[in-house]
Amino acid sequence: MGKMEEFITKQTCQGANKVFPAPPPLPGPATNCRRKGSLMKNGSAIRGNICAATATRALWDRLFDGGYKTDVIIKTDNGGIICAHSNILGMASPVLRGMLKQAKGFGHRRPISIHIHGVPQDAVRAFIRFLYSSSYEKEEMKEFVLPLLVMSHTYVVPQLKRVCEQQLEHGLLTIENVVDAFQLSLLCDAPRLTLIAHRMIVMTCKAVRETEGWKAMKKSNPALEKELLESMMDEEHGRDIMMQKEKNRKSNEQRIYLQLCEAMEALVHIFRDGCRTIGPHDKDLKEHQTPCDYGDCCKGLELLVRHFASCKLRVPGGCIHCKRMWQLLELHSRLCTDSNSCRVPLCRNLKEKIRKQSKKDEIKWKILVKRILRTKRIGGAPIFVSSNSNSSP
């Protein structure tokens, strides 16, 4: 037996008489600062400490606010100065990194000076803070969203650019700033923002044309104003066309429902009173009968009924004319209030069939019946209630 095996055996024999300490407890539920493995953020998995993001951002904010060992001075309008760290600026923005390298190449001593003009100093401070901690204050974003969009594009900070676009899309785009946002979106290569701003300008053209942004654009960029006016005219013309189409559609629907109303009344009239050369078996039809009130509708139904009675393909779907007759009969059965004594053929049988129809078909028929009743308000009309009564000869 080898020395290692003797050692293991000896330790095992000696340990048999010892009391080993209890094992440590199993890990409990994860706290706010406990490592939890994989977290989900915006549908993607991230790893790390749950409170790391908050703590890390607070640390970077303190570093920026405290200005500990800064080596860059950022000069803004009105003599403003912001201190920063060259390593952080260079890692966050390739443009700033190039500017820093260029300044060092010219032999500038530290601290290095960088100039950012054309935007408020507070906007520059919010921009530099985002480079440190990837965070921002809501009030600063609300006030400086457009300058931040410009700087994020100019200094190639895509994360901030996406944030600005999202903030504008979800509430910060207003009638007052939409013209400026539209012009900046064209300059900053933000196609989605361009589309959203253009749509808002077109939809609220009257209010937008009263803003200061529109007046400034009119002076500085008349060609763009002309394009927007043409877009407004096209939109207004398209809106008028759509309104006319919708009006025509509703008019056609109304006409169809009125025709169905007349067809239902004429159907009851034929089988209750008789008309022309067709009617109930116990009704004597006169050769020179006075024309009824339904005219061509009654004549068309008469031809359809005669075809239905003699057609060899009477099953639904076998003949287009028979299929139409089946549909008229079913529609009548849904409108009829007294199928037991109704004189229209198959009225009661079709009511029994309706109870076995699929839910999908039932919904379609209910919608049709509802619209017909609403069109002419015939739900309680005597012609359906008294379809079994005989008129006087």
Coordinates of N, CA and C in Angstrom, one line a residue, residues 36 49 106 122 152 164 184 189 224 229 235 267 276 285 323 362 369 380:
K36 N -26.8 37.3 -8.9 CA -28.0 36.5 -9.3 C -27.8 35.7 -10.6
N49 N -23.9 42.0 -10.9 CA -24.5 42.3 -9.7 C -25.8 43.1 -9.9
F106 N 0.2 68.4 -31.0 CA 0.7 69.8 -31.2 C 1.5 70.2 -30.0
D122 N -25.1 74.0 -20.0 CA -25.8 72.9 -19.2 C -26.0 71.7 -20.1
S152 N -24.6 64.1 -29.8 CA -24.4 62.7 -30.0 C -24.1 62.3 -31.4
C164 N -32.0 59.9 -27.3 CA -32.7 61.1 -27.7 C -33.8 60.8 -28.7
L184 N -33.1 68.8 -37.8 CA -32.0 68.2 -37.2 C -31.9 66.7 -37.5
D189 N -28.9 62.2 -39.6 CA -29.1 60.9 -40.1 C -30.0 60.0 -39.2
L224 N -37.0 73.9 -48.1 CA -37.5 72.8 -47.3 C -39.0 73.2 -46.9
L229 N -44.8 72.2 -47.6 CA -46.1 72.7 -48.0 C -46.7 71.8 -49.1
E235 N -51.2 65.5 -48.6 CA -51.9 64.9 -47.5 C -53.4 65.3 -47.4
L267 N -90.8 39.4 -50.4 CA -90.9 37.9 -50.2 C -92.1 37.6 -49.4
R276 N -98.8 39.0 -59.1 CA -98.7 38.6 -60.5 C -99.2 37.2 -60.7
L285 N -105.5 34.3 -57.9 CA -104.8 35.4 -58.5 C -105.6 35.9 -59.7
K323 N -78.6 29.3 -54.5 CA -77.9 29.7 -53.3 C -78.4 31.1 -52.9
E362 N -72.8 32.4 -37.3 CA -73.8 33.0 -36.5 C -73.5 34.5 -36.3
V369 N -78.2 41.1 -39.8 CA -79.6 41.4 -39.4 C -79.6 42.7 -38.6
G380 N -90.0 45.5 -35.8 CA -91.3 45.2 -35.4 C -92.3 45.6 -36.4

